[in-house]
Short mmCIF file of C-alpha atoms in Angstrom, two decimals:
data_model
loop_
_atom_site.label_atom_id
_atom_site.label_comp_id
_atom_site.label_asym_id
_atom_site.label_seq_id
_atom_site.Cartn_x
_atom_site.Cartn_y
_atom_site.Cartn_z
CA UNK A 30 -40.02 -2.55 2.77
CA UNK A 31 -36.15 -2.38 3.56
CA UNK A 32 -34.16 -5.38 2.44
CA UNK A 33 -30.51 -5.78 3.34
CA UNK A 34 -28.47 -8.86 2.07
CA UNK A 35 -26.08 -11.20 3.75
CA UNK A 36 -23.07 -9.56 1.90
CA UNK A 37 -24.68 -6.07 3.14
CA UNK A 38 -24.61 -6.26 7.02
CA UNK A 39 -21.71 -8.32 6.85
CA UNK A 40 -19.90 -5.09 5.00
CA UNK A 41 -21.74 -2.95 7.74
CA UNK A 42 -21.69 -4.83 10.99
CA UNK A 43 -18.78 -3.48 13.94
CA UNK A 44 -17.40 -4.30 16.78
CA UNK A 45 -18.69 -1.06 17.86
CA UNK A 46 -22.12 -1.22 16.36
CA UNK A 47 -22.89 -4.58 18.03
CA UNK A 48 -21.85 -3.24 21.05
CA UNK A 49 -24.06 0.13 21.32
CA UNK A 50 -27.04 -2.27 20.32
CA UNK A 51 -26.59 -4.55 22.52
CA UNK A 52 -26.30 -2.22 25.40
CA UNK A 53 -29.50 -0.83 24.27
CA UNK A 54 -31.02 -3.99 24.07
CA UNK A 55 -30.04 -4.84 27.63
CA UNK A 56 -31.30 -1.96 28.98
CA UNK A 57 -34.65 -2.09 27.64
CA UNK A 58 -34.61 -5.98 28.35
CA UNK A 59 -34.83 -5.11 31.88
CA UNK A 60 -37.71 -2.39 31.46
CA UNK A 61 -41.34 -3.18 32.03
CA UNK A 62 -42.29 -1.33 28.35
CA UNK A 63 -40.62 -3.89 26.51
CA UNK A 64 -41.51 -7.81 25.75
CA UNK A 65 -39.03 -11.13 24.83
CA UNK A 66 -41.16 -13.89 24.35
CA UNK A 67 -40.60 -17.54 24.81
CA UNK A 68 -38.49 -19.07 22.39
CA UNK A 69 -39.73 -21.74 19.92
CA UNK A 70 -37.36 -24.67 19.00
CA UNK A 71 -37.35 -26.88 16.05
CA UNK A 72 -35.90 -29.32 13.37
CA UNK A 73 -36.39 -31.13 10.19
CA UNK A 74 -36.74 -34.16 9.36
CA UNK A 75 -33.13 -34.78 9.55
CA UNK A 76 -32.50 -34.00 13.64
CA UNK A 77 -29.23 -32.30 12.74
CA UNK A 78 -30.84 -29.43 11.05
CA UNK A 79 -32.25 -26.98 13.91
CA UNK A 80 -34.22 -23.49 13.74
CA UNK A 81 -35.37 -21.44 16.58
CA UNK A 82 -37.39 -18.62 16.32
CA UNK A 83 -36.88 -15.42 18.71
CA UNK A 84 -39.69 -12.78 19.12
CA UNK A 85 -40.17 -9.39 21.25
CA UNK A 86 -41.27 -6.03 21.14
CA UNK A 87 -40.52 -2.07 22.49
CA UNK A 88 -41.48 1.27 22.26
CA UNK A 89 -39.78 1.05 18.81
CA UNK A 90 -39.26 -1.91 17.35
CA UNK A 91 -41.27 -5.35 16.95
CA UNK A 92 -40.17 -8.21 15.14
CA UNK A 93 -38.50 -11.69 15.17
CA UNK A 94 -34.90 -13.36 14.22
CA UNK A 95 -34.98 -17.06 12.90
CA UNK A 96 -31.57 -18.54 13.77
CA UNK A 97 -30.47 -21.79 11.96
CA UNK A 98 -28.06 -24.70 11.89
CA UNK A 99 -27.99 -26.60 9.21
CA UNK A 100 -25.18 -29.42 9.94
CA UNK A 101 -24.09 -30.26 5.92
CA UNK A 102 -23.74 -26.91 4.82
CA UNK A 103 -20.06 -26.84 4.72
CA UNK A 104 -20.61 -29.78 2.23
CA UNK A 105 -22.08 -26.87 0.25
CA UNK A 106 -19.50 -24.45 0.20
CA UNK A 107 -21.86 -22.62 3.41
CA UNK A 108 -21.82 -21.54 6.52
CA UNK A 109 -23.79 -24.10 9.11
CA UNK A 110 -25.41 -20.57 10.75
CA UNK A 111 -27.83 -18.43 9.59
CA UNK A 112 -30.28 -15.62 10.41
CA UNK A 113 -32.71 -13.69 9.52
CA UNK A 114 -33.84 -10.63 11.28
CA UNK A 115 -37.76 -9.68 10.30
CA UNK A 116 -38.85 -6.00 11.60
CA UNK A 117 -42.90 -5.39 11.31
CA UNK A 118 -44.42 -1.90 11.03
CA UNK A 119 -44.80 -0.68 14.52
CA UNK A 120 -48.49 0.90 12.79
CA UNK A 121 -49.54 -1.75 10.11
CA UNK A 122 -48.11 -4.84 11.34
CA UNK A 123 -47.10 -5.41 7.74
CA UNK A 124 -43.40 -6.23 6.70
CA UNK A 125 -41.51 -3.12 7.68
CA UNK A 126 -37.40 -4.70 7.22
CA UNK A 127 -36.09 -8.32 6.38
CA UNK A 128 -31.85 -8.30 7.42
CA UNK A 129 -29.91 -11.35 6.42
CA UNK A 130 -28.21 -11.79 9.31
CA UNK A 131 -25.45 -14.70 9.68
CA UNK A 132 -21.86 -12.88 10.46
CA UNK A 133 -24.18 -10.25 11.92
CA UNK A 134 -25.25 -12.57 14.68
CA UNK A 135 -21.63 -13.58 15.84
CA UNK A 136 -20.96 -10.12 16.04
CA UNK A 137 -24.56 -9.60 17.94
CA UNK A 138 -23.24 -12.34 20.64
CA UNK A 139 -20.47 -11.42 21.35
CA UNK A 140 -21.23 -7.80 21.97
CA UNK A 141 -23.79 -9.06 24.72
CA UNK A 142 -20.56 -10.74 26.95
CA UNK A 143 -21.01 -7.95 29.81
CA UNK A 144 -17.13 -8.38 30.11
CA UNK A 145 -17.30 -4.21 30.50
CA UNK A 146 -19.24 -4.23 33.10
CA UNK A 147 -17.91 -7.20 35.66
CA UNK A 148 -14.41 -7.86 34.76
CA UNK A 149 -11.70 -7.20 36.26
CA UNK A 150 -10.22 -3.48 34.12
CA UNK A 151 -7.09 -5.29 34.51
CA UNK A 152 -7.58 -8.37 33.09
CA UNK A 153 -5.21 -8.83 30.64
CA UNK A 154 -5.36 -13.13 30.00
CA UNK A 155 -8.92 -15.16 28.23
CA UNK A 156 -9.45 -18.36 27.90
CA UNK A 157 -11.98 -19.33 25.53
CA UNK A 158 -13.76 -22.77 25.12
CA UNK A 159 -14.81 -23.80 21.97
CA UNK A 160 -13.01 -23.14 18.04
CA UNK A 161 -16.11 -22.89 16.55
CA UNK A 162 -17.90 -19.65 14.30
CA UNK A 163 -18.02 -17.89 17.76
CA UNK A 164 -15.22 -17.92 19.04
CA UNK A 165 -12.76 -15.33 17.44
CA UNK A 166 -15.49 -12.77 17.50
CA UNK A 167 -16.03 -13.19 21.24
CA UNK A 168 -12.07 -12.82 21.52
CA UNK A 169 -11.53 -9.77 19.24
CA UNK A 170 -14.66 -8.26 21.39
CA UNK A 171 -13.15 -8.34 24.55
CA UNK A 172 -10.16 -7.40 23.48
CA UNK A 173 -12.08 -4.40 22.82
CA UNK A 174 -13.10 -3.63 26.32
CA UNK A 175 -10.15 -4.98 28.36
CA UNK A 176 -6.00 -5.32 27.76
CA UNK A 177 -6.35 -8.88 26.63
CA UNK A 178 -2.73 -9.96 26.02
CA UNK A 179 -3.07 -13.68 26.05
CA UNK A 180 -5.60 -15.77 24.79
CA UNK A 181 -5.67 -19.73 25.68
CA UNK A 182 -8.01 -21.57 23.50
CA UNK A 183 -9.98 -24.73 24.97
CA UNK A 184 -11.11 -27.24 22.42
CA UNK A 185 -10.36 -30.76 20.83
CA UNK A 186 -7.11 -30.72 18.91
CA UNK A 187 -8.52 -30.25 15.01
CA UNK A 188 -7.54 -27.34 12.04
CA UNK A 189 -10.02 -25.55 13.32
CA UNK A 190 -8.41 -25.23 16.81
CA UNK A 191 -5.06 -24.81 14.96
CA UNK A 192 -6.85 -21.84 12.61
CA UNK A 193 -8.38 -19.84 15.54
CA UNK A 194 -5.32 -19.59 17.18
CA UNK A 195 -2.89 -18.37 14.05
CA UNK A 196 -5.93 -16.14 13.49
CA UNK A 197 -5.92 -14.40 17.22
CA UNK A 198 -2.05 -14.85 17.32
CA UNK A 199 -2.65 -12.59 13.73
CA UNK A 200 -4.33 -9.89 15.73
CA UNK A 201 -1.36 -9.49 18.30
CA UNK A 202 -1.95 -11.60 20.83
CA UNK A 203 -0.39 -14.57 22.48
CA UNK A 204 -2.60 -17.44 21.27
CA UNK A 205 -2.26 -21.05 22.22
CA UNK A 206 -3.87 -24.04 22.94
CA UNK A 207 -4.46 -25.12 26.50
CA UNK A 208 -6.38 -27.76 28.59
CA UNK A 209 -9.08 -26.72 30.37
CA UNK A 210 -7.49 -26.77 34.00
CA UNK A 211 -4.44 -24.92 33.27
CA UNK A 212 -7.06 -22.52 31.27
CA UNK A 213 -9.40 -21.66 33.93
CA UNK A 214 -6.09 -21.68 36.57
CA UNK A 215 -4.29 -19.04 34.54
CA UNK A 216 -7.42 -17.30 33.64
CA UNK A 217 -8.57 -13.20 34.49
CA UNK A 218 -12.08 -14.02 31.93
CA UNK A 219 -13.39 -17.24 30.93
CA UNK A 220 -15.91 -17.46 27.84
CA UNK A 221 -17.32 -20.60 26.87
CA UNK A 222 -19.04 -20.94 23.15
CA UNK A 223 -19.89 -23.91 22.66
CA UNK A 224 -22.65 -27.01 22.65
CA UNK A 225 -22.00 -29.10 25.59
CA UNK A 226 -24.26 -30.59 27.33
CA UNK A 227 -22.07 -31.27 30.93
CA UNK A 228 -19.59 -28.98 32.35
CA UNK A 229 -16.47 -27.97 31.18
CA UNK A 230 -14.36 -27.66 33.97
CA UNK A 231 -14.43 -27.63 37.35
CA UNK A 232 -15.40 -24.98 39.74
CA UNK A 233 -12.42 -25.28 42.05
CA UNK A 234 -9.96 -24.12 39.31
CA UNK A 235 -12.13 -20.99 38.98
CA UNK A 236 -9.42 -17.99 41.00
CA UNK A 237 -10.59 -15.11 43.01
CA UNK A 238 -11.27 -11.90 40.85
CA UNK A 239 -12.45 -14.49 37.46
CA UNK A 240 -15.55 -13.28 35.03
CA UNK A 241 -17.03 -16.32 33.20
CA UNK A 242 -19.15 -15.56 30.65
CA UNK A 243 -21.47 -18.32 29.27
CA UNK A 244 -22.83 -17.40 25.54
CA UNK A 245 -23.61 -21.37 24.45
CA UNK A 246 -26.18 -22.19 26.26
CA UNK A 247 -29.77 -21.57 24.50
CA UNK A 248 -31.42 -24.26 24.22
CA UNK A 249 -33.26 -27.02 27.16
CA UNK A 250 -30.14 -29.54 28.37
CA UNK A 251 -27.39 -27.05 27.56
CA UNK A 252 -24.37 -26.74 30.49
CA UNK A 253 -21.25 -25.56 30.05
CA UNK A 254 -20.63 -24.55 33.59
CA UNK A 255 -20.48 -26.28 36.94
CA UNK A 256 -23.24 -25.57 39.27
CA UNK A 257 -20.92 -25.60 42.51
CA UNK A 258 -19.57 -22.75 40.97
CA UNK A 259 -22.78 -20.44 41.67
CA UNK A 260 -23.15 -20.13 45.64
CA UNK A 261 -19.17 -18.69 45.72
CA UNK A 262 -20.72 -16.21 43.10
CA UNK A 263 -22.10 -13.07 41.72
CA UNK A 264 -24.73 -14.06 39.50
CA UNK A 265 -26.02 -12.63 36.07
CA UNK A 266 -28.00 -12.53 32.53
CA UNK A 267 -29.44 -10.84 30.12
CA UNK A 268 -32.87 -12.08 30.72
CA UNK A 269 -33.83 -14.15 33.97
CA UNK A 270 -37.07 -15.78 32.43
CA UNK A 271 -35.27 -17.13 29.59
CA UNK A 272 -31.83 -17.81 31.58
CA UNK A 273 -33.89 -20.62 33.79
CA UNK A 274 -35.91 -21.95 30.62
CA UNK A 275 -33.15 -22.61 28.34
CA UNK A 276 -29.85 -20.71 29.34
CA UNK A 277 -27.29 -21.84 31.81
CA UNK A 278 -29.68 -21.05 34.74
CA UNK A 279 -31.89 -23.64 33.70
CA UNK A 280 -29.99 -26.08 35.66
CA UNK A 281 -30.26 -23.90 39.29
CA UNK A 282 -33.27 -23.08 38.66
CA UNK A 283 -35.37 -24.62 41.80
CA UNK A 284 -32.56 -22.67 43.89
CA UNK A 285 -33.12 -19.24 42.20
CA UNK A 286 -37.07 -19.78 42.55
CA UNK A 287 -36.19 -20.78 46.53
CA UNK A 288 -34.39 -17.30 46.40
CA UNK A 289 -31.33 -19.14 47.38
CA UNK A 290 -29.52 -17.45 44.28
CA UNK A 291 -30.04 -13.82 43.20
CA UNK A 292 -29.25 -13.17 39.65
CA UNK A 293 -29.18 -9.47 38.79
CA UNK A 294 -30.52 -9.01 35.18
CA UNK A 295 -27.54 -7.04 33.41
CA UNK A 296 -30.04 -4.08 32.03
CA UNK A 297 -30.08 -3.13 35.92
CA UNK A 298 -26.41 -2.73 36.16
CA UNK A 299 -26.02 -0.64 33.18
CA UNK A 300 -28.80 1.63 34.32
CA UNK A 301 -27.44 1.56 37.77
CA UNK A 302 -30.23 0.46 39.18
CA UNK A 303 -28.07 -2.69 40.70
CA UNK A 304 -24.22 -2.83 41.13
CA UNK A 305 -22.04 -4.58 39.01
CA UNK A 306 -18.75 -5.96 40.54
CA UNK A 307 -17.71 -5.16 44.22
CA UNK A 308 -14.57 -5.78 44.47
CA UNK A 309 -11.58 -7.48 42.25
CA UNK A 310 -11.48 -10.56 44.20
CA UNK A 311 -14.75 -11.92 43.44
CA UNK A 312 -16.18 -14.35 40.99
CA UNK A 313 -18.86 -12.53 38.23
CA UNK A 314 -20.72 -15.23 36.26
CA UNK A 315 -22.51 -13.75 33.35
CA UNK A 316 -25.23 -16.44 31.38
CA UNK A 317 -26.01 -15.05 28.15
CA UNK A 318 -29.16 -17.24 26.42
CA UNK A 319 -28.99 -14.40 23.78
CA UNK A 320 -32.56 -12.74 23.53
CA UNK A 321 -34.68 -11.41 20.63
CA UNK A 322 -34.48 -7.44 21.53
CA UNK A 323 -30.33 -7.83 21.02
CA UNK A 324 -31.59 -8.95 17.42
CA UNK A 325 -34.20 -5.81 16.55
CA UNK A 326 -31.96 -3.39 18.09
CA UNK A 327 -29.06 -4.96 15.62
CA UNK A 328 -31.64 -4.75 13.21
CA UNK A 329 -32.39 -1.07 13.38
CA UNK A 330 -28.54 0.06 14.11
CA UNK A 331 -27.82 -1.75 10.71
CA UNK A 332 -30.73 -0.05 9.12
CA UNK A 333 -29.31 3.42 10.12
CA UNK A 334 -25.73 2.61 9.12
CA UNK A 335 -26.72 1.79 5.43
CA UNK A 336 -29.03 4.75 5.24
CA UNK A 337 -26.61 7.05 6.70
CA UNK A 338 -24.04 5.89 3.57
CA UNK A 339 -26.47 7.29 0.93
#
């Protein structure tokens, strides 16, 4: 059985290497030899601590991730997320790899944004809403994939606001704070990251040409974007079945069934099976409810990278 600690995959985990899984994971998301199933959601006895549990299968790999929050950890000198990635023997069924997971799984999200493949090549200004543990690694992976000069950062005025943005303004870009209208106005991307449960700005500031990427929604009752904003739209995700159960979709989802929205799972565009954008005037909107095969293929890239150091 392979083990690999916290302190391992966070001393192993890239940019890079969350990218090139999550690509594969998207790709075989949107195949008919490969499984995600439904999510499970729970809590303790104190409502504040929360667990889900994310399964699926492929050719290769079967297995589950159990994400937590656990609200008084920073009490504790801890992170409030964790994970744990569990791999079974594709033969046996028995334990074939347990990953520790938690900076893995910011890197894991924020490699699934699609940013590559529907934003504008030019797009050189981001606003992000939210300060929390996701947000810098969504911003340092774009900045990957597109000329990201100015970042505007969307969130109520704290230390942690104040910390994200010395810490992006540390990586060369123009960081500042910025409410949401002039945000969106000013915007090329948008990426929201956070818990809310309404939306967090308004679909007429949204500009001709935009990508919006929505990576906080996962759970039933989640929103953080406005629903007029879809029919003006080019809709997509990384997994529809999940998207209208407990990602951003859930909310449209009578429409989508009606066949009054499309949304084009994002494994077709990379396998060019569906287009990605049209043109640099229109509005992408990518809904990312983060699904289980992004966590085995993580898994398994991890489990290469340490072997490949002995």
């Amino acid at each position: 059985m392979i083990y690999i600690s916290e302190e391992e995959s966070a001393a192993l985990v890239t940019h890079e290497l969350a990218f090139e899984a999550a690509r594969q994971a998207l790709v075989a998301s949107a195949s008919r030899q490969n499984w995600v199933f439904p999510a499970v959601l729970g809590r303790t006895h104190d409502a504040t601590n929360t667990f889900s549990i994310k399964s699926g299968s492929s050719d290769d790999l079967t297995g589950v991730k159990i994400g937590s929050f656990w609200s008084g950890n920073p009490a504790r000198g801890l992170p409030r997320h964790n994970s744990t990635i569990v791999l079974l023997d594709q033969h046996t069924g028995r334990l074939g790899a347990v990953i520790e997971a938690g900076k893995v799984n910011a890197y894991r999200t924020a490699g699934a944004d699609a940013a590559d493949l529907l934003a504008r090549k030019q797009a050189k200004v981001l606003a992000i809403f939210g300060a929390g543990n996701q947000a810098g690694f969504e911003v340092m992976a774009l900045a990957r994939v597109r000329p990201i000069e100015t970042v505007l950062v969307v969130a109520r005025p704290s230390s942690r606001r104040d910390a994200l943005v010395d810490q992006i303004g540390e990586r060369g870009l123009d960081a500042r704070a910025a409410v949401p209208e002039d945000a969106v106005r000013a915007a090329d991307i948008v990426v929201t990251a956070t818990p809310s449960r309404e939306p967090l700005f308004d679909a007429a500031w949204v500009g001709p040409g935009t990508h919006i990427a929505s990576m906080g929604s996962d759970v039933p009752g989640k929103r953080e974007l406005p629903s007029e904003l879809f029919p003006k739209a080019r809709l997509f995700c990384d997994l529809l079945s999940q998207s209208v159960q407990i990602g951003e979709f859930q909310h449209v989802r009578d429409e989508i069934d009606a066949g009054v929205l499309a949304v084009t799972p994002i494994g077709d565009v990379i396998e060019k099976r569906a287009p990605g954008r049209h043109f640099d005037n229109e509005i992408t909107v990518f809904d990312s409810s983060g699904i289980s095969l992004q966590d085995l293929y993580m898994a398994d890239a991890l489990i290469r990278a340490k072997a490949s150091q002995h």
